[in-house]
Coordinates of C-alpha atoms in Angstrom, one line a residue:
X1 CA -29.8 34.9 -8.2
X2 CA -32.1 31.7 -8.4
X3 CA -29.7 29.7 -10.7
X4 CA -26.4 31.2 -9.5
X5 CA -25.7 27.5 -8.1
X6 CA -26.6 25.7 -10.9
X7 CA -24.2 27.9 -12.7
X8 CA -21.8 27.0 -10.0
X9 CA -21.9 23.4 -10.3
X10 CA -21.4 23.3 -14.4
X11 CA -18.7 25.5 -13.6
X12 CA -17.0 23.1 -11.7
X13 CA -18.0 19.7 -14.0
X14 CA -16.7 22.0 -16.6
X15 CA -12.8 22.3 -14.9
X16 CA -13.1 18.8 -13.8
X17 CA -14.0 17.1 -16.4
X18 CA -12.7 19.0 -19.9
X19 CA -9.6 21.2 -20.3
X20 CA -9.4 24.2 -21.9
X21 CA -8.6 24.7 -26.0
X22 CA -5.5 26.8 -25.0
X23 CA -4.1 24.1 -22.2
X24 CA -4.9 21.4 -25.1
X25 CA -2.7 23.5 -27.5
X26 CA 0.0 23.9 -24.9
X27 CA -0.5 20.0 -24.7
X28 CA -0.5 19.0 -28.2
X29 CA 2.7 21.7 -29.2
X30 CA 4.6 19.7 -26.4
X31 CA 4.0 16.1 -28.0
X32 CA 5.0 17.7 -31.6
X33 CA 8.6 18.2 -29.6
X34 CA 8.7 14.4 -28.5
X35 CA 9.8 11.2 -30.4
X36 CA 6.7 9.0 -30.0
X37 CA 8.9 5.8 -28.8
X38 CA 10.6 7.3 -25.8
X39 CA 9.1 7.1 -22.7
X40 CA 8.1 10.8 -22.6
X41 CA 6.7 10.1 -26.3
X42 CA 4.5 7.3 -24.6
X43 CA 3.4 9.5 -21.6
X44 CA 2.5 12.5 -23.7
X45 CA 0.1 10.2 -26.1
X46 CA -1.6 8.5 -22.9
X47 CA -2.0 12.2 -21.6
X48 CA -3.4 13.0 -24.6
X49 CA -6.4 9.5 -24.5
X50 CA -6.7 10.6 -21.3
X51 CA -8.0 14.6 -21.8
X52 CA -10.2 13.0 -24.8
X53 CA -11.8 10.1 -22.3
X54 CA -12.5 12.5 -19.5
X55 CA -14.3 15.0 -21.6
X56 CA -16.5 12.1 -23.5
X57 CA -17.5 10.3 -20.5
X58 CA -17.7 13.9 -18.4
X59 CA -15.6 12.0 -15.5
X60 CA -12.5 13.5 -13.8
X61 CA -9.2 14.2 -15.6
X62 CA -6.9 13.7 -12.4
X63 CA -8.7 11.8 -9.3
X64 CA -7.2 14.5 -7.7
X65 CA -9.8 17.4 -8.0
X66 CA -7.8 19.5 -6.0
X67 CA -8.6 22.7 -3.5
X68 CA -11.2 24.0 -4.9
X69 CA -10.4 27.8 -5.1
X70 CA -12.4 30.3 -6.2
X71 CA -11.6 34.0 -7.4
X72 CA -14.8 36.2 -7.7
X73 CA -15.3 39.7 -8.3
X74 CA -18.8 40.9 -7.5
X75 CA -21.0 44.2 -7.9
X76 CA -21.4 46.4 -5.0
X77 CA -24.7 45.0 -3.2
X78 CA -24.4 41.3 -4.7
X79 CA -24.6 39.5 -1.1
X80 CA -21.3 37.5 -1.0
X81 CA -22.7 35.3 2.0
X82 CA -25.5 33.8 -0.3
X83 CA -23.0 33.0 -2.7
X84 CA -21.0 31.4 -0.8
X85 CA -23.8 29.3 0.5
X86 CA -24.4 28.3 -3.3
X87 CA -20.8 27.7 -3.4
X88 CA -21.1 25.0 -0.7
X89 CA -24.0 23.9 -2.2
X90 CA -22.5 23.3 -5.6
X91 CA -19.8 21.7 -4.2
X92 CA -21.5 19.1 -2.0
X93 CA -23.0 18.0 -5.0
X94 CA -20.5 17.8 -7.1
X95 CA -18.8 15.7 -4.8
X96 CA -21.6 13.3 -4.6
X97 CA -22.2 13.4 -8.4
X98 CA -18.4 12.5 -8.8
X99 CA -17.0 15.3 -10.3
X100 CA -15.0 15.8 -7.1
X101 CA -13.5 13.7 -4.9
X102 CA -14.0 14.3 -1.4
X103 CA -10.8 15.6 -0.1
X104 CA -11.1 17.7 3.1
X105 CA -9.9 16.8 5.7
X106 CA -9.4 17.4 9.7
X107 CA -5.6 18.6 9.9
X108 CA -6.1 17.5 14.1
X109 CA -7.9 14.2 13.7
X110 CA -7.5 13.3 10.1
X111 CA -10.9 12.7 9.4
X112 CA -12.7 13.4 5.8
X113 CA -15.6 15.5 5.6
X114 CA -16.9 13.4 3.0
X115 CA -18.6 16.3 0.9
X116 CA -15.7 18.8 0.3
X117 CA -16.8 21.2 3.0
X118 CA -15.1 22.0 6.2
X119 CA -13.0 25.1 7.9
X120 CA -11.2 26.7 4.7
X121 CA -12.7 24.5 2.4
X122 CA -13.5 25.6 -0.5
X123 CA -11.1 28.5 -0.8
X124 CA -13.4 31.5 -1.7
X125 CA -11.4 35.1 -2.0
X126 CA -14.1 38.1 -3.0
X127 CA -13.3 41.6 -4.7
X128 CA -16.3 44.1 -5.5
X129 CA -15.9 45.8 -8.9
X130 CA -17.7 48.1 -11.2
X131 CA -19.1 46.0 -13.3
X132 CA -22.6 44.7 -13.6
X133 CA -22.3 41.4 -13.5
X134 CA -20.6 38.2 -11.0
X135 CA -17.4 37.0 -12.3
X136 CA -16.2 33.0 -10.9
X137 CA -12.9 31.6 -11.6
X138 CA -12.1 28.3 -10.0
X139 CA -8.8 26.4 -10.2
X140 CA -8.8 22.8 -9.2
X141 CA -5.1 22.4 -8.2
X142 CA -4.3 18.8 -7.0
X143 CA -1.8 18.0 -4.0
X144 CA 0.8 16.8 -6.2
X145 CA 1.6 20.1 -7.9
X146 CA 0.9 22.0 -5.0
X147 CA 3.2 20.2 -2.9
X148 CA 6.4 21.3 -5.4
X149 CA 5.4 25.4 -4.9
X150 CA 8.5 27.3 -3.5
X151 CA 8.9 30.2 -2.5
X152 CA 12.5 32.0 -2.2
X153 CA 13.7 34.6 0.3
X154 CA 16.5 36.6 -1.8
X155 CA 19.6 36.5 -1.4
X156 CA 19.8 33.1 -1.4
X157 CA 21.8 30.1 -2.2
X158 CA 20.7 27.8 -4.9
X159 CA 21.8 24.4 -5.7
X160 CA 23.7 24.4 -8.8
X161 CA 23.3 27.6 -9.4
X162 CA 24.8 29.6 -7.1
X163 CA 24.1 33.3 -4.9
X164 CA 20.8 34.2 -6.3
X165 CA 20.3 37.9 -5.9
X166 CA 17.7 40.5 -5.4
X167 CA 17.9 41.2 -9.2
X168 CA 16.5 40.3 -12.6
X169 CA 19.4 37.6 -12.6
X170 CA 18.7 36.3 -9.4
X171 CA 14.9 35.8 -9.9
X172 CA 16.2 33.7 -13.3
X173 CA 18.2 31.3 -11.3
X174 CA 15.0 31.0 -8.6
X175 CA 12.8 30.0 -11.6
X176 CA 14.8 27.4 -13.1
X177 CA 15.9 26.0 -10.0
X178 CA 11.6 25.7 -9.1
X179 CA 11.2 23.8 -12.1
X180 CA 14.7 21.8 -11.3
X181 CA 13.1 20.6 -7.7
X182 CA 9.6 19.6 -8.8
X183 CA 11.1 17.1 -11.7
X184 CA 8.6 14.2 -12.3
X185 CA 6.4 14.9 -9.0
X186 CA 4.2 17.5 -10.2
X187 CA 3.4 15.5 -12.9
X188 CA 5.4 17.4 -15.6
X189 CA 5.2 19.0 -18.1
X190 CA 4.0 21.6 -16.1
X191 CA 2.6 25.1 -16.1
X192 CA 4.3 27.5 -13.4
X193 CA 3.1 30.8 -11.8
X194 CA 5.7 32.8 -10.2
X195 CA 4.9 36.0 -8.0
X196 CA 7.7 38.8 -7.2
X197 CA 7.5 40.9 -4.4
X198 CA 5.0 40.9 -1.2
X199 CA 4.8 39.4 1.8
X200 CA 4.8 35.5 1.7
X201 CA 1.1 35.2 1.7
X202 CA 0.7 37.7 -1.0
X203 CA 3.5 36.8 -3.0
X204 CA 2.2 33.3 -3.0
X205 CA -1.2 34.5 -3.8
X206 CA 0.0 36.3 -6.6
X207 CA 1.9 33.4 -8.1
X208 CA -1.1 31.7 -8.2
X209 CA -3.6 34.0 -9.6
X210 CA -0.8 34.4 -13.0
X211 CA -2.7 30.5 -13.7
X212 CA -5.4 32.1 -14.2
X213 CA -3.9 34.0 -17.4
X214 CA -3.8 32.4 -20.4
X215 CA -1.5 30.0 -22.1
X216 CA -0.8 32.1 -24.9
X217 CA -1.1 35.5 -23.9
X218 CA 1.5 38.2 -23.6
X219 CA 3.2 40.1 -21.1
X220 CA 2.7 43.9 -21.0
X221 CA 5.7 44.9 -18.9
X222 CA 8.5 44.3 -21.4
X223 CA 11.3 42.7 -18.5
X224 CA 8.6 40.3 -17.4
X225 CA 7.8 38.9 -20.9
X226 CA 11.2 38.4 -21.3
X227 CA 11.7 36.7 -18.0
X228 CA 8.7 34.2 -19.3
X229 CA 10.7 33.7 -22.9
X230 CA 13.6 33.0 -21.2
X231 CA 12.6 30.8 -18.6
X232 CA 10.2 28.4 -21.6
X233 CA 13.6 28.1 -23.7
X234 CA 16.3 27.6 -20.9
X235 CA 13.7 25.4 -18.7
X236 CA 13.0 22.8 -21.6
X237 CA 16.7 22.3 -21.8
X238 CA 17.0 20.4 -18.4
X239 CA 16.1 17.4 -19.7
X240 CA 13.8 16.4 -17.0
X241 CA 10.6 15.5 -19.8
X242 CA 7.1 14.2 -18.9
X243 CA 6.6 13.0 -15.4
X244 CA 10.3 13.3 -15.5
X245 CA 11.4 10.4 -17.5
X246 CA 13.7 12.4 -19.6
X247 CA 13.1 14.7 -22.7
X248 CA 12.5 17.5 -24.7
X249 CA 9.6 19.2 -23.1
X250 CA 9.5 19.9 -19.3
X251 CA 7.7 23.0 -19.2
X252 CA 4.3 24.2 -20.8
X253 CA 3.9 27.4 -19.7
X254 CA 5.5 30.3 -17.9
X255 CA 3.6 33.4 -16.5
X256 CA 5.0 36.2 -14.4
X257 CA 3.9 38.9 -12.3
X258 CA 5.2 41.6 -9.9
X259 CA 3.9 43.6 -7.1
X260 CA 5.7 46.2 -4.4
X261 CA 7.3 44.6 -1.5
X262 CA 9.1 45.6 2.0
X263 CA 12.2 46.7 2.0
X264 CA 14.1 44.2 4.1
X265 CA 12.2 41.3 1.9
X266 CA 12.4 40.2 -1.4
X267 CA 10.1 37.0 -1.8
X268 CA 10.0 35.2 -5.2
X269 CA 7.0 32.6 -5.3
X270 CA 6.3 29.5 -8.0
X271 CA 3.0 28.2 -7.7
X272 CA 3.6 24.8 -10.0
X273 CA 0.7 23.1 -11.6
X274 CA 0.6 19.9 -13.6
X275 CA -0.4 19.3 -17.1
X276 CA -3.9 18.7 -15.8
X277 CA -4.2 22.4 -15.5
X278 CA -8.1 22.8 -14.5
X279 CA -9.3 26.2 -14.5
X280 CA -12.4 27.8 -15.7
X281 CA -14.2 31.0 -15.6
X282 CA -17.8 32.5 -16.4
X283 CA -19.8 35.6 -16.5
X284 CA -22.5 35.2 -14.2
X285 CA -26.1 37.5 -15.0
X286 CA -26.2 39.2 -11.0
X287 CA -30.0 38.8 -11.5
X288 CA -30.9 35.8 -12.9
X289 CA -27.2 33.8 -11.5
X290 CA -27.5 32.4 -15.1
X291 CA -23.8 31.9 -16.9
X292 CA -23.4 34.5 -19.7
X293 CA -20.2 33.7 -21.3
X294 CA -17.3 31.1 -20.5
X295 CA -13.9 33.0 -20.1
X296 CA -11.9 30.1 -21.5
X297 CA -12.0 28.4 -24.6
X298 CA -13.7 25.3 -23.9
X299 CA -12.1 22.2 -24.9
X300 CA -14.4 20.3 -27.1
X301 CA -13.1 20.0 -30.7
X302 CA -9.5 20.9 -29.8
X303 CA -6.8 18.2 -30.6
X304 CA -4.1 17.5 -28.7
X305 CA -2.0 16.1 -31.1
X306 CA -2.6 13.6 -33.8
X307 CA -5.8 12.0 -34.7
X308 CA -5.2 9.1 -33.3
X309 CA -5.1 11.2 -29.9
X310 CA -8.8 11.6 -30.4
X311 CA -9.8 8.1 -30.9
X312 CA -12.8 6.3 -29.3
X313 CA -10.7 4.8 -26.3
X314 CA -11.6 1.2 -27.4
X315 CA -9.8 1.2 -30.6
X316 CA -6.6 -1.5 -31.2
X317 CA -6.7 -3.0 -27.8
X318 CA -7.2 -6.4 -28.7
X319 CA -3.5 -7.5 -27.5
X320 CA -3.9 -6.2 -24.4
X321 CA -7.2 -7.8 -23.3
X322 CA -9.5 -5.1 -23.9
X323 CA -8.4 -3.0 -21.0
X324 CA -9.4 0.6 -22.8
X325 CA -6.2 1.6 -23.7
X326 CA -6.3 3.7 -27.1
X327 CA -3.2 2.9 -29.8
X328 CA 0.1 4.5 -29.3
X329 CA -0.3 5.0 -25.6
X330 CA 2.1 2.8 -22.6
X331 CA -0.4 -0.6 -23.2
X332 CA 0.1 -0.4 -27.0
X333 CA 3.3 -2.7 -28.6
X334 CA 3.0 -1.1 -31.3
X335 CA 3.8 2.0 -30.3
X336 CA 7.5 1.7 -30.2
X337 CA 10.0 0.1 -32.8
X338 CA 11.7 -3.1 -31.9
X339 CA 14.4 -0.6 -30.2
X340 CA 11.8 0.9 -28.1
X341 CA 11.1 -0.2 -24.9
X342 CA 10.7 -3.9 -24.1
X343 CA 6.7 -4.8 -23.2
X344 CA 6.5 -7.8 -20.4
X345 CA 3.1 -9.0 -19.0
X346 CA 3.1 -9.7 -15.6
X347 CA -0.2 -11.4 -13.7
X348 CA -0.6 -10.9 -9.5
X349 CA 1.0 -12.2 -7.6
X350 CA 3.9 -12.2 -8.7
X351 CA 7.3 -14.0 -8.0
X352 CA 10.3 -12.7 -7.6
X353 CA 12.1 -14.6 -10.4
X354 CA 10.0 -12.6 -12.8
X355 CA 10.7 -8.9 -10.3
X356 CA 14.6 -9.9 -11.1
X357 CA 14.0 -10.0 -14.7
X358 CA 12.4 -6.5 -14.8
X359 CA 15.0 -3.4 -15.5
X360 CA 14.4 0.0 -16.1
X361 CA 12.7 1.0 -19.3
X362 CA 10.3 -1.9 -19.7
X363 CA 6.9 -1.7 -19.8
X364 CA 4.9 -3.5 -17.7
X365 CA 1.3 -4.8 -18.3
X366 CA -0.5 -6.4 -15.1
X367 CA -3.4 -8.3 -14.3
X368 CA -5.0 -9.5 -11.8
X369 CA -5.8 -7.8 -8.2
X370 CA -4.0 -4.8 -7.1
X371 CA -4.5 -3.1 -3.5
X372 CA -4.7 0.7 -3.6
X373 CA -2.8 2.5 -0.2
X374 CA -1.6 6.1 0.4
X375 CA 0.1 8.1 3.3
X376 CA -2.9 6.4 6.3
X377 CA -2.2 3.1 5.0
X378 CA 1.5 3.0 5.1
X379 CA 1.3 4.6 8.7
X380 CA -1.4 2.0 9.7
X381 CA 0.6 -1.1 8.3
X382 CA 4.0 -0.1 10.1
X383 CA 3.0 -0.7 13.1
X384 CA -0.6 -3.6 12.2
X385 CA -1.0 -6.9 9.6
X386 CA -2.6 -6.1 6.6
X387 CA -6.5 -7.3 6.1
X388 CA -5.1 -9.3 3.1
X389 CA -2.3 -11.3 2.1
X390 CA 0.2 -9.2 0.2
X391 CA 2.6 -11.4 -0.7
X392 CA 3.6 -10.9 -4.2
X393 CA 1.3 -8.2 -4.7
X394 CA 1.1 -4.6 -5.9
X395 CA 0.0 -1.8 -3.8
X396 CA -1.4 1.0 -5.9
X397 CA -0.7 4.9 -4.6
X398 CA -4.0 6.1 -5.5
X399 CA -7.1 8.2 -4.1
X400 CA -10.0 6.8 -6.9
X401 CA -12.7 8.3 -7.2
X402 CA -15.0 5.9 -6.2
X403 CA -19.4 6.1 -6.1
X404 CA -21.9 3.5 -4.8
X405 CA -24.9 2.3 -6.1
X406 CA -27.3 -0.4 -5.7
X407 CA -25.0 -2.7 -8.0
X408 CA -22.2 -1.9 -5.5
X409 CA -18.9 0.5 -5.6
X410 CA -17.4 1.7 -9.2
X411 CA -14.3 3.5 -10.2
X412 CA -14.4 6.7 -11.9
X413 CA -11.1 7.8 -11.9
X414 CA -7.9 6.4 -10.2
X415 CA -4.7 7.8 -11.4
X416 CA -1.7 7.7 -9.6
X417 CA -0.5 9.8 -6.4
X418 CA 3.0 10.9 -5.8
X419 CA 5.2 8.1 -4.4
X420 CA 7.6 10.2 -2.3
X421 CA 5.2 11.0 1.0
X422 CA 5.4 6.6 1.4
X423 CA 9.3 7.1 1.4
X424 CA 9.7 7.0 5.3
X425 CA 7.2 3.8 5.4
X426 CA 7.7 2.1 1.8
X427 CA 11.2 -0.1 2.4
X428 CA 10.0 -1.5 5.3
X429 CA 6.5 -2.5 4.0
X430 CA 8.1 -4.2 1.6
X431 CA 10.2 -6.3 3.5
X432 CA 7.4 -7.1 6.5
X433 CA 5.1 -8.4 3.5
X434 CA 6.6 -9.6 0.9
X435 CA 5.4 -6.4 -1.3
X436 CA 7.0 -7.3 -5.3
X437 CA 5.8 -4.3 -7.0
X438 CA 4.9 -0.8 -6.6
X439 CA 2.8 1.7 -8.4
X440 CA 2.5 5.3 -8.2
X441 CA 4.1 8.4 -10.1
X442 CA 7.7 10.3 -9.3
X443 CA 9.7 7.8 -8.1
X444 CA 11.1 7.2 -4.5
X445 CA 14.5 7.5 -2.3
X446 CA 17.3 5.7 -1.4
X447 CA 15.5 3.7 1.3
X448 CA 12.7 1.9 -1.0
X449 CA 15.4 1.4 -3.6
X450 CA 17.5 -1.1 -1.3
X451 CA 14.6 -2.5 -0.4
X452 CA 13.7 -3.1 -3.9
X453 CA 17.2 -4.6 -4.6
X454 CA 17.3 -6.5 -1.0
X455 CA 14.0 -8.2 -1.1
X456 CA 13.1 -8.3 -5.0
X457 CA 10.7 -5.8 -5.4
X458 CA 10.3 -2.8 -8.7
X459 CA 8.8 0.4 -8.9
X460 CA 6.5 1.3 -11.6
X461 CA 5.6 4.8 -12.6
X462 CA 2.3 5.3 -13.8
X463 CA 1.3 8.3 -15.7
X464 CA 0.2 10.9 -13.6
X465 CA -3.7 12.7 -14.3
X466 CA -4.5 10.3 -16.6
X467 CA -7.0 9.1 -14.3
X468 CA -9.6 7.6 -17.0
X469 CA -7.2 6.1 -19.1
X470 CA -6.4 3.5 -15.8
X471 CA -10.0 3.7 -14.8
X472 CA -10.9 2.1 -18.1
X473 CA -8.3 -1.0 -16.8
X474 CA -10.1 -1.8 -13.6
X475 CA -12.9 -4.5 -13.9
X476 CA -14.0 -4.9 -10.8
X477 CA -14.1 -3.2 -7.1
X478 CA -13.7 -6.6 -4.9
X479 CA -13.7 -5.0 -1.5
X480 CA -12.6 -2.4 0.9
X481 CA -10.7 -1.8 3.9
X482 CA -10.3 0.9 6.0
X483 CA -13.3 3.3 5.3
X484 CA -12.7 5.6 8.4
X485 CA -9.6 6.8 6.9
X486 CA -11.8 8.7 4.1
X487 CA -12.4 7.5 0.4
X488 CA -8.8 8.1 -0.9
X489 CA -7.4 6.8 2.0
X490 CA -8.9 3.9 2.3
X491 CA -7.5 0.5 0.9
X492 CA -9.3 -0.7 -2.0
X493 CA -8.7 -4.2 -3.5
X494 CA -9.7 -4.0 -7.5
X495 CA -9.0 -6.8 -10.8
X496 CA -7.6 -4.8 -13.3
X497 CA -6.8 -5.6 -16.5
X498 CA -4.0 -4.4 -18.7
X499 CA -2.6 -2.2 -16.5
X500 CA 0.5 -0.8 -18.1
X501 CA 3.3 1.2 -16.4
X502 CA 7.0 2.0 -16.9
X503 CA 9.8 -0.1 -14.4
X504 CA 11.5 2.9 -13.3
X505 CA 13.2 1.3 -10.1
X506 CA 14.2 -2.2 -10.2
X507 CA 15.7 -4.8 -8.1
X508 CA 19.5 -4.4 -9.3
X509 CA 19.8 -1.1 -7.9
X510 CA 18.9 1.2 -11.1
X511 CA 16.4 4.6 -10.8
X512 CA 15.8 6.5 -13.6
X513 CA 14.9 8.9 -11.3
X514 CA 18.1 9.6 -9.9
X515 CA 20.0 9.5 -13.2
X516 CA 17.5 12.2 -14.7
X517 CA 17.7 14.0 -11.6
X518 CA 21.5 13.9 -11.8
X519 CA 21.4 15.0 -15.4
X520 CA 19.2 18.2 -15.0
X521 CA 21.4 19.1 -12.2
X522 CA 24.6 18.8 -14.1
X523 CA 22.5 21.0 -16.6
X524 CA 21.7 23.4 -14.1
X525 CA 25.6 24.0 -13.5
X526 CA 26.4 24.6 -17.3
X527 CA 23.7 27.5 -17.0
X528 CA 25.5 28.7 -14.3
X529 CA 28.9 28.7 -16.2
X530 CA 27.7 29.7 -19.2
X531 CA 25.2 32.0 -18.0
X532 CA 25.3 33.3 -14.8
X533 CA 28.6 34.5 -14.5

């Protein structure tokens, strides 16, 4: 199979870089459910610039690209080791050509492989079949999402819900209560697999591979459809909304499947992805390794909403400096009525007269330099002074992904990471350095909040996967820190320029990340009393 790695590689640019016509429909039906001026309204029509941008410049959707993980069925005699090495291959050089972002890395010493490849990286799981040809599916599934998957050991006792028990009623109360937890952190509105029955690596495994079915399929086993009905009506009523900022639509997609188990366990699985749901398939000639059909409907053409949705991303940004944004998305005044949310522009650093003046709801439009840090940084700065001054600044939670040429480093995608891992480091970083605002996506605890309030500082949620849209707003890569913590890790110091981001923690004490969370869980008790009985 002479071309089986080329095949490979457009394979993966494909999921990457352009979602599929029935995720975009999922997409697009969820922004028909939203007013356009609430914040979920706003985050749904940046998502939507955002698929459209990635798929015309063929860049990444999320800078997260994820475990690569591949399902393949094979004809007896295909040699699986050679496709794996043209995995590898494929993968290597998809990482260089920036379609993936080098993400594997030593669980001992910490350090990044640099090309994707190391001991279980890529995930590759093989079946022989009957059939005459190589079939590849590949799921890109980023650590955000993957980091909200649960899995339940029944009976069990659920917040707000209640005894869950080995029954149809009990898997129910599991399912809601998975998309409860995740709220804003998997980058909702989401897409959820859930597995029933086996042993916890199976049952996980099976949650997983249900991704892989399509949006708008339909279940054959009657209980299980109804399971998935049930759980798209009665999970959109939580009100935890895009990226959890409150609203209508929470949940995109629901698929189910079963499988025998043990007697003495009873394992319920959710594998949780995030709107950026990347996964492709193809048919692959086992002589030639030519593709022979795509098993997904590939994106281009499909609408995710309006028009406007589709619009060259350079269109009506004159008031915000040119920084990319399209109309109607979080950088866009005119997006909103006079009611809507409040638009403040900000330029680093920052003082904390203007922090104070910040509450929750506004959006925020920055300029000026920002300094990107994730979970190495925060450890590193703990207990070390920074390389920079960061007084009054912004520290960005983002992995870009970043390439080099001979004009120097570029960005080509740098969406936002969830917040939460910094919690145990984030307060005090504020405090040691004078920190006045930070940016990432799902909000933070208890601990950053007082800090927040106690030193003047806000926390701005970015929109999570909609990597090119903030890409777009960075104008320059001024330096780097810290290269031998990886790429992702390492602190990069980029001008950006109309920036825009929601305040959803401020310096008086307000998080709209506790008050949604509080909300959906009061929810989640009325199911119980009305339901669940």
């Amino acid at each position: 199979m002479q071309r089986f790695e080329d095949s490979i590689y457009d394979l993966i640019v494909e999921t990457s870089t352009n979602l599929p016509g029935d995720v975009r429909r999922a997409v697009a039906a969820g922004r028909s459910l939203e007013d356009k001026a609430t914040r979920s309204g706003l985050a749904l029509t940046t998502i939507a610039h955002n698929i459209g941008m990635a798929e015309r410049q063929i860049s990444p959707i999320c800078q997260d690209t994820g475990m690569p993980t591949f399902f393949i069925h094979t004809p007896v005699g295909v040699n699986q080791l050679q496709i794996k090495r043209d995995i590898f291959g494929a993968i290597a050089r998809a990482t260089r050509g920036g379609k993936l972002r080098p993400n594997s890395v030593d669980s001992l010493t910490g350090g990044n492989s640099g090309n994707n490849l190391g001991e279980g990286t890529p995930v590759i799981h093989f079946e022989q079949w009957e059939e005459e040809h190589v079939e590849v599916r590949l799921i890109l599934k980023g650590g955000g999402c993957e980091n909200k998957n649960i899995q339940y050991s029944l009976p069990a006792e659920l917040e707000g819900l209640g005894k869950a028990g080995r029954d149809l009623d009990g898997i129910r109360k599991c399912i809601l209560h998975a998309v409860y937890q995740a709220q804003g952190q998997g980058c909702s509105a989401g897409f959820i697999g859930v597995g029933i029955g086996g042993d916890r690596a199976s049952g996980y495994e099976l949650a997983k591979k249900q991704l892989f079915r399509k949006v708008d399929d339909i279940n054959p086993i009657e209980e299980l459809r109804e399971l998935e009905d049930y759980t798209m009506e009665n999970a959109n009523k939580l009100g935890i909304g895009t990226m959890g900022f409150g609203g209508e639509v929470t949940l995109l997609g629901c698929k189910v499947g079963v499988m025998n188990r043990l007697p003495a366990s009873f394992f319920v699985s959710v594998a949780y992805n995030c709107w950026a749901f990347r996964r492709q398939g193809v048919l692959i000639d086992a002589g030639s390794g030519a593709i022979r059909e795509w098993l997904y409907e590939r994106g281009s053409g499909i609408s995710v909403g309006e028009d406007e949705a589709d619009a060259p991303a350079a269109a009506n940004v004159d008031h915000v400096g040119g920084s990319g944004a399209a109309a109607g998305t979080l950088a866009d005044e005119e997006a909103a009525p006079e009611s809507g949310p409040r638009e403040i522009r900000l330029t680093v650093p920052i003082s904390e007269e203007d922090i104070r003046a910040l509450r929750v709801g506004d959006v925020v439009i920055l300029s000026g330099e920002m300094h990107t840090g994730r979970d190495a940084l925060h450890k590193y700065l703990i207990d070390h002074e920074s390389p920079v001054d960061l007084n009054g600044a912004v520290i960005y939670h983002c992995g870009p992904v970043m390439l080099k040429d001979e004009e120097g480093w570029h960005v080509k995608a740098a969406g936002p990471t969830t917040s939460i891992r910094e919690e145990p480091y984030q307060g005090d970083i504020i405090k040691k350095f004078g920190i006045r605002a930070v940016i990432g996506k799902g909000g933070m605890g208890a601990k950053t909040l007082q800090a927040l309030h106690e030193h003047g500082g806000v926390y701005l949620n970015a929109i999570g996967g909609a990597a090119q849209y903030y890409a777009e707003c960075i104008k320059k890569v001024n330096g780097v820190d810290f290269m031998e913590f990886g790429i992702p890790e390492a602190m990069w110091h980029l001008t950006v320029d109309g920036f825009a981001a929601i305040v959803t923690m401020d310096s008086h004490g307000n998080s709209l990340h506790a008050d949604v969370e509080k909300e959906s869980a009061g929810k989640l008790a009325q199911f119980r009393e009305a339901v669940f009985k």
